[in-house]
Amino acid sequence: MTTAPFFGYSRNALQRLFDWKIRGVRWIEIIGVALVAVMIVSVYAAKAAAARESSRIAELERDIRENRQRVRLLRAEVARLEQPARLENLSRQIGMAPVDVRRQADEAQLPHLKPAAAPASPAQPQAAAPSSAPSSAMSAGLFADDSSDEAAQ
């Protein structure tokens, strides 16, 4: 029986709380309207954020499509540049020729295969000199190492 007065008291307090009025309007109605307004604003903000994200996604998808197109074009360009007939034509234009597959040499023959350095004539441009210089410098360096290894043995 002690619980009955408690519920009666809390019911009275709760009833008084809901009946309290401010200038003729119940305060609970004011709070309800405020909550609805907050929900409307939050839904609008969420919708605006979703629209921004949607436009960002569309922009990224457009960038992806453009990059895929660029990759396709670059792959086509690489395929065109790597065509064996084109490379063979270019190599012939600059004086290169295929190496004979039967041409083999052992270590003893390597110094004899080294091309003799031709004196540069004034009619030849200096651009030709660097192409022969690295091969002769490289072969000289390789042979110097080989000869020191042979001398050590």
JSON list of C-alpha atoms in Angstrom, two decimals:
[
{"chain": "A", "resi": 1, "resn": "MET", "atom": "CA", "xyz": [0.00, 0.00, 0.00]},
{"chain": "A", "resi": 2, "resn": "THR", "atom": "CA", "xyz": [2.90, 2.31, 0.27]},
{"chain": "A", "resi": 3, "resn": "THR", "atom": "CA", "xyz": [3.45, 2.18, -3.46]},
{"chain": "A", "resi": 4, "resn": "ALA", "atom": "CA", "xyz": [0.00, 3.50, -4.32]},
{"chain": "A", "resi": 5, "resn": "PRO", "atom": "CA", "xyz": [0.56, 6.99, -2.91]},
{"chain": "A", "resi": 6, "resn": "PHE", "atom": "CA", "xyz": [3.92, 7.19, -4.76]},
{"chain": "A", "resi": 7, "resn": "PHE", "atom": "CA", "xyz": [2.30, 6.48, -8.13]},
{"chain": "A", "resi": 8, "resn": "GLY", "atom": "CA", "xyz": [-0.47, 8.86, -7.28]},
{"chain": "A", "resi": 9, "resn": "TYR", "atom": "CA", "xyz": [2.04, 11.59, -6.43]},
{"chain": "A", "resi": 10, "resn": "SER", "atom": "CA", "xyz": [4.14, 10.99, -9.55]},
{"chain": "A", "resi": 11, "resn": "ARG", "atom": "CA", "xyz": [0.98, 10.91, -11.68]},
{"chain": "A", "resi": 12, "resn": "ASN", "atom": "CA", "xyz": [-0.06, 14.23, -10.23]},
{"chain": "A", "resi": 13, "resn": "ALA", "atom": "CA", "xyz": [3.41, 15.73, -10.82]},
{"chain": "A", "resi": 14, "resn": "LEU", "atom": "CA", "xyz": [3.52, 14.37, -14.33]},
{"chain": "A", "resi": 15, "resn": "GLN", "atom": "CA", "xyz": [0.00, 15.61, -15.04]},
{"chain": "A", "resi": 16, "resn": "ARG", "atom": "CA", "xyz": [0.91, 19.06, -13.73]},
{"chain": "A", "resi": 17, "resn": "LEU", "atom": "CA", "xyz": [4.06, 19.03, -15.88]},
{"chain": "A", "resi": 18, "resn": "PHE", "atom": "CA", "xyz": [2.06, 18.33, -19.06]},
{"chain": "A", "resi": 19, "resn": "ASP", "atom": "CA", "xyz": [-0.63, 20.84, -18.12]},
{"chain": "A", "resi": 20, "resn": "TRP", "atom": "CA", "xyz": [1.85, 23.71, -17.51]},
{"chain": "A", "resi": 21, "resn": "LYS", "atom": "CA", "xyz": [1.20, 26.47, -20.01]},
{"chain": "A", "resi": 22, "resn": "ILE", "atom": "CA", "xyz": [3.25, 29.39, -21.28]},
{"chain": "A", "resi": 23, "resn": "ARG", "atom": "CA", "xyz": [1.05, 32.20, -22.60]},
{"chain": "A", "resi": 24, "resn": "GLY", "atom": "CA", "xyz": [-1.77, 29.78, -23.22]},
{"chain": "A", "resi": 25, "resn": "VAL", "atom": "CA", "xyz": [0.31, 27.09, -25.00]},
{"chain": "A", "resi": 26, "resn": "ARG", "atom": "CA", "xyz": [1.41, 23.93, -23.27]},
{"chain": "A", "resi": 27, "resn": "TRP", "atom": "CA", "xyz": [5.20, 23.75, -22.96]},
{"chain": "A", "resi": 28, "resn": "ILE", "atom": "CA", "xyz": [5.22, 20.16, -24.23]},
{"chain": "A", "resi": 29, "resn": "GLU", "atom": "CA", "xyz": [3.73, 21.38, -27.52]},
{"chain": "A", "resi": 30, "resn": "ILE", "atom": "CA", "xyz": [6.45, 24.02, -27.76]},
{"chain": "A", "resi": 31, "resn": "ILE", "atom": "CA", "xyz": [9.13, 21.36, -27.21]},
{"chain": "A", "resi": 32, "resn": "GLY", "atom": "CA", "xyz": [7.45, 19.09, -29.79]},
{"chain": "A", "resi": 33, "resn": "VAL", "atom": "CA", "xyz": [7.42, 21.86, -32.41]},
{"chain": "A", "resi": 34, "resn": "ALA", "atom": "CA", "xyz": [11.08, 22.64, -31.63]},
{"chain": "A", "resi": 35, "resn": "LEU", "atom": "CA", "xyz": [12.03, 18.96, -32.02]},
{"chain": "A", "resi": 36, "resn": "VAL", "atom": "CA", "xyz": [10.20, 18.74, -35.35]},
{"chain": "A", "resi": 37, "resn": "ALA", "atom": "CA", "xyz": [12.03, 21.88, -36.53]},
{"chain": "A", "resi": 38, "resn": "VAL", "atom": "CA", "xyz": [15.38, 20.37, -35.46]},
{"chain": "A", "resi": 39, "resn": "MET", "atom": "CA", "xyz": [14.55, 17.15, -37.31]},
{"chain": "A", "resi": 40, "resn": "ILE", "atom": "CA", "xyz": [13.61, 19.08, -40.46]},
{"chain": "A", "resi": 41, "resn": "VAL", "atom": "CA", "xyz": [16.89, 21.01, -40.36]},
{"chain": "A", "resi": 42, "resn": "SER", "atom": "CA", "xyz": [18.91, 17.83, -39.73]},
{"chain": "A", "resi": 43, "resn": "VAL", "atom": "CA", "xyz": [17.19, 16.02, -42.63]},
{"chain": "A", "resi": 44, "resn": "TYR", "atom": "CA", "xyz": [17.90, 19.00, -44.89]},
{"chain": "A", "resi": 45, "resn": "ALA", "atom": "CA", "xyz": [21.56, 19.02, -43.78]},
{"chain": "A", "resi": 46, "resn": "ALA", "atom": "CA", "xyz": [21.84, 15.26, -44.38]},
{"chain": "A", "resi": 47, "resn": "LYS", "atom": "CA", "xyz": [20.27, 15.65, -47.82]},
{"chain": "A", "resi": 48, "resn": "ALA", "atom": "CA", "xyz": [22.68, 18.45, -48.71]},
{"chain": "A", "resi": 49, "resn": "ALA", "atom": "CA", "xyz": [25.64, 16.36, -47.53]},
{"chain": "A", "resi": 50, "resn": "ALA", "atom": "CA", "xyz": [24.39, 13.41, -49.59]},
{"chain": "A", "resi": 51, "resn": "ALA", "atom": "CA", "xyz": [24.08, 15.66, -52.65]},
{"chain": "A", "resi": 52, "resn": "ARG", "atom": "CA", "xyz": [27.68, 16.88, -52.16]},
{"chain": "A", "resi": 53, "resn": "GLU", "atom": "CA", "xyz": [28.91, 13.31, -51.82]},
{"chain": "A", "resi": 54, "resn": "SER", "atom": "CA", "xyz": [26.92, 12.28, -54.87]},
{"chain": "A", "resi": 55, "resn": "SER", "atom": "CA", "xyz": [28.49, 15.05, -56.95]},
{"chain": "A", "resi": 56, "resn": "ARG", "atom": "CA", "xyz": [31.93, 14.08, -55.63]},
{"chain": "A", "resi": 57, "resn": "ILE", "atom": "CA", "xyz": [31.29, 10.45, -56.58]},
{"chain": "A", "resi": 58, "resn": "ALA", "atom": "CA", "xyz": [30.16, 11.51, -60.06]},
{"chain": "A", "resi": 59, "resn": "GLU", "atom": "CA", "xyz": [33.32, 13.61, -60.44]},
{"chain": "A", "resi": 60, "resn": "LEU", "atom": "CA", "xyz": [35.52, 10.68, -59.37]},
{"chain": "A", "resi": 61, "resn": "GLU", "atom": "CA", "xyz": [33.72, 8.34, -61.76]},
{"chain": "A", "resi": 62, "resn": "ARG", "atom": "CA", "xyz": [34.29, 10.84, -64.57]},
{"chain": "A", "resi": 63, "resn": "ASP", "atom": "CA", "xyz": [37.99, 11.01, -63.66]},
{"chain": "A", "resi": 64, "resn": "ILE", "atom": "CA", "xyz": [38.17, 7.23, -63.67]},
{"chain": "A", "resi": 65, "resn": "ARG", "atom": "CA", "xyz": [36.58, 7.08, -67.12]},
{"chain": "A", "resi": 66, "resn": "GLU", "atom": "CA", "xyz": [39.03, 9.71, -68.42]},
{"chain": "A", "resi": 67, "resn": "ASN", "atom": "CA", "xyz": [41.99, 7.84, -66.92]},
{"chain": "A", "resi": 68, "resn": "ARG", "atom": "CA", "xyz": [40.80, 4.55, -68.42]},
{"chain": "A", "resi": 69, "resn": "GLN", "atom": "CA", "xyz": [40.57, 6.27, -71.80]},
{"chain": "A", "resi": 70, "resn": "ARG", "atom": "CA", "xyz": [44.09, 7.63, -71.34]},
{"chain": "A", "resi": 71, "resn": "VAL", "atom": "CA", "xyz": [45.38, 4.18, -70.40]},
{"chain": "A", "resi": 72, "resn": "ARG", "atom": "CA", "xyz": [43.76, 2.68, -73.51]},
{"chain": "A", "resi": 73, "resn": "LEU", "atom": "CA", "xyz": [45.34, 5.36, -75.69]},
{"chain": "A", "resi": 74, "resn": "LEU", "atom": "CA", "xyz": [48.75, 4.86, -74.07]},
{"chain": "A", "resi": 75, "resn": "ARG", "atom": "CA", "xyz": [48.54, 1.09, -74.52]},
{"chain": "A", "resi": 76, "resn": "ALA", "atom": "CA", "xyz": [47.66, 1.58, -78.18]},
{"chain": "A", "resi": 77, "resn": "GLU", "atom": "CA", "xyz": [50.62, 3.97, -78.54]},
{"chain": "A", "resi": 78, "resn": "VAL", "atom": "CA", "xyz": [52.96, 1.45, -76.89]},
{"chain": "A", "resi": 79, "resn": "ALA", "atom": "CA", "xyz": [51.69, -1.30, -79.19]},
{"chain": "A", "resi": 80, "resn": "ARG", "atom": "CA", "xyz": [52.30, 0.94, -82.19]},
{"chain": "A", "resi": 81, "resn": "LEU", "atom": "CA", "xyz": [55.79, 1.90, -81.03]},
{"chain": "A", "resi": 82, "resn": "GLU", "atom": "CA", "xyz": [56.77, -1.69, -80.28]},
{"chain": "A", "resi": 83, "resn": "GLN", "atom": "CA", "xyz": [55.83, -3.09, -83.70]},
{"chain": "A", "resi": 84, "resn": "PRO", "atom": "CA", "xyz": [58.75, -5.22, -84.91]},
{"chain": "A", "resi": 85, "resn": "ALA", "atom": "CA", "xyz": [58.51, -3.91, -88.48]},
{"chain": "A", "resi": 86, "resn": "ARG", "atom": "CA", "xyz": [58.69, -0.31, -87.26]},
{"chain": "A", "resi": 87, "resn": "LEU", "atom": "CA", "xyz": [61.67, -1.05, -84.99]},
{"chain": "A", "resi": 88, "resn": "GLU", "atom": "CA", "xyz": [63.44, -2.91, -87.78]},
{"chain": "A", "resi": 89, "resn": "ASN", "atom": "CA", "xyz": [62.90, 0.04, -90.15]},
{"chain": "A", "resi": 90, "resn": "LEU", "atom": "CA", "xyz": [64.23, 2.49, -87.57]},
{"chain": "A", "resi": 91, "resn": "SER", "atom": "CA", "xyz": [67.27, 0.35, -86.84]},
{"chain": "A", "resi": 92, "resn": "ARG", "atom": "CA", "xyz": [68.09, 0.14, -90.53]},
{"chain": "A", "resi": 93, "resn": "GLN", "atom": "CA", "xyz": [67.77, 3.93, -90.85]},
{"chain": "A", "resi": 94, "resn": "ILE", "atom": "CA", "xyz": [70.46, 4.46, -88.22]},
{"chain": "A", "resi": 95, "resn": "GLY", "atom": "CA", "xyz": [72.71, 1.76, -89.63]},
{"chain": "A", "resi": 96, "resn": "MET", "atom": "CA", "xyz": [72.05, -1.09, -87.23]},
{"chain": "A", "resi": 97, "resn": "ALA", "atom": "CA", "xyz": [71.76, -4.65, -88.51]},
{"chain": "A", "resi": 98, "resn": "PRO", "atom": "CA", "xyz": [70.74, -7.93, -86.93]},
{"chain": "A", "resi": 99, "resn": "VAL", "atom": "CA", "xyz": [73.52, -9.88, -85.27]},
{"chain": "A", "resi": 100, "resn": "ASP", "atom": "CA", "xyz": [74.46, -13.16, -86.89]},
{"chain": "A", "resi": 101, "resn": "VAL", "atom": "CA", "xyz": [73.44, -15.94, -84.51]},
{"chain": "A", "resi": 102, "resn": "ARG", "atom": "CA", "xyz": [76.35, -18.14, -85.60]},
{"chain": "A", "resi": 103, "resn": "ARG", "atom": "CA", "xyz": [78.84, -15.50, -84.53]},
{"chain": "A", "resi": 104, "resn": "GLN", "atom": "CA", "xyz": [80.23, -16.67, -81.20]},
{"chain": "A", "resi": 105, "resn": "ALA", "atom": "CA", "xyz": [83.51, -16.00, -79.48]},
{"chain": "A", "resi": 106, "resn": "ASP", "atom": "CA", "xyz": [85.28, -17.33, -76.43]},
{"chain": "A", "resi": 107, "resn": "GLU", "atom": "CA", "xyz": [87.35, -15.31, -73.97]},
{"chain": "A", "resi": 108, "resn": "ALA", "atom": "CA", "xyz": [90.56, -15.62, -75.94]},
{"chain": "A", "resi": 109, "resn": "GLN", "atom": "CA", "xyz": [89.01, -14.10, -79.06]},
{"chain": "A", "resi": 110, "resn": "LEU", "atom": "CA", "xyz": [87.44, -11.07, -77.35]},
{"chain": "A", "resi": 111, "resn": "PRO", "atom": "CA", "xyz": [90.48, -8.72, -77.59]},
{"chain": "A", "resi": 112, "resn": "HIS", "atom": "CA", "xyz": [90.73, -9.45, -81.34]},
{"chain": "A", "resi": 113, "resn": "LEU", "atom": "CA", "xyz": [87.03, -8.61, -81.88]},
{"chain": "A", "resi": 114, "resn": "LYS", "atom": "CA", "xyz": [87.41, -5.15, -80.39]},
{"chain": "A", "resi": 115, "resn": "PRO", "atom": "CA", "xyz": [86.92, -2.61, -83.20]},
{"chain": "A", "resi": 116, "resn": "ALA", "atom": "CA", "xyz": [89.81, -0.32, -83.94]},
{"chain": "A", "resi": 117, "resn": "ALA", "atom": "CA", "xyz": [89.09, 3.33, -83.17]},
{"chain": "A", "resi": 118, "resn": "ALA", "atom": "CA", "xyz": [88.88, 5.24, -86.46]},
{"chain": "A", "resi": 119, "resn": "PRO", "atom": "CA", "xyz": [90.23, 8.81, -86.47]},
{"chain": "A", "resi": 120, "resn": "ALA", "atom": "CA", "xyz": [87.42, 11.34, -86.50]},
{"chain": "A", "resi": 121, "resn": "SER", "atom": "CA", "xyz": [87.28, 13.30, -89.73]},
{"chain": "A", "resi": 122, "resn": "PRO", "atom": "CA", "xyz": [86.08, 16.94, -89.66]},
{"chain": "A", "resi": 123, "resn": "ALA", "atom": "CA", "xyz": [83.07, 16.02, -91.83]},
{"chain": "A", "resi": 124, "resn": "GLN", "atom": "CA", "xyz": [81.67, 13.64, -89.18]},
{"chain": "A", "resi": 125, "resn": "PRO", "atom": "CA", "xyz": [79.60, 15.24, -86.44]},
{"chain": "A", "resi": 126, "resn": "GLN", "atom": "CA", "xyz": [80.74, 14.75, -82.88]},
{"chain": "A", "resi": 127, "resn": "ALA", "atom": "CA", "xyz": [77.48, 12.95, -82.05]},
{"chain": "A", "resi": 128, "resn": "ALA", "atom": "CA", "xyz": [78.95, 9.79, -83.60]},
{"chain": "A", "resi": 129, "resn": "ALA", "atom": "CA", "xyz": [81.97, 9.86, -81.30]},
{"chain": "A", "resi": 130, "resn": "PRO", "atom": "CA", "xyz": [80.09, 9.27, -78.03]},
{"chain": "A", "resi": 131, "resn": "SER", "atom": "CA", "xyz": [78.33, 6.17, -79.43]},
{"chain": "A", "resi": 132, "resn": "SER", "atom": "CA", "xyz": [81.64, 4.41, -80.08]},
{"chain": "A", "resi": 133, "resn": "ALA", "atom": "CA", "xyz": [83.34, 5.80, -76.98]},
{"chain": "A", "resi": 134, "resn": "PRO", "atom": "CA", "xyz": [81.20, 4.02, -74.38]},
{"chain": "A", "resi": 135, "resn": "SER", "atom": "CA", "xyz": [81.53, 0.64, -76.09]},
{"chain": "A", "resi": 136, "resn": "SER", "atom": "CA", "xyz": [85.30, 0.99, -76.37]},
{"chain": "A", "resi": 137, "resn": "ALA", "atom": "CA", "xyz": [85.59, 2.33, -72.84]},
{"chain": "A", "resi": 138, "resn": "MET", "atom": "CA", "xyz": [83.37, -0.43, -71.53]},
{"chain": "A", "resi": 139, "resn": "SER", "atom": "CA", "xyz": [85.19, -3.14, -73.44]},
{"chain": "A", "resi": 140, "resn": "ALA", "atom": "CA", "xyz": [88.52, -1.70, -72.32]},
{"chain": "A", "resi": 141, "resn": "GLY", "atom": "CA", "xyz": [87.33, -1.77, -68.71]},
{"chain": "A", "resi": 142, "resn": "LEU", "atom": "CA", "xyz": [86.04, -5.32, -69.07]},
{"chain": "A", "resi": 143, "resn": "PHE", "atom": "CA", "xyz": [89.23, -6.50, -70.73]},
{"chain": "A", "resi": 144, "resn": "ALA", "atom": "CA", "xyz": [91.36, -4.80, -68.11]},
{"chain": "A", "resi": 145, "resn": "ASP", "atom": "CA", "xyz": [89.50, -6.71, -65.39]},
{"chain": "A", "resi": 146, "resn": "ASP", "atom": "CA", "xyz": [89.74, -9.96, -67.36]},
{"chain": "A", "resi": 147, "resn": "SER", "atom": "CA", "xyz": [93.47, -9.56, -67.96]},
{"chain": "A", "resi": 148, "resn": "SER", "atom": "CA", "xyz": [94.12, -8.87, -64.28]},
{"chain": "A", "resi": 149, "resn": "ASP", "atom": "CA", "xyz": [92.07, -11.95, -63.39]},
{"chain": "A", "resi": 150, "resn": "GLU", "atom": "CA", "xyz": [94.02, -14.05, -65.89]},
{"chain": "A", "resi": 151, "resn": "ALA", "atom": "CA", "xyz": [97.33, -12.71, -64.55]},
{"chain": "A", "resi": 152, "resn": "ALA", "atom": "CA", "xyz": [96.29, -13.57, -61.01]},
{"chain": "A", "resi": 153, "resn": "GLN", "atom": "CA", "xyz": [95.60, -17.18, -62.01]}
]
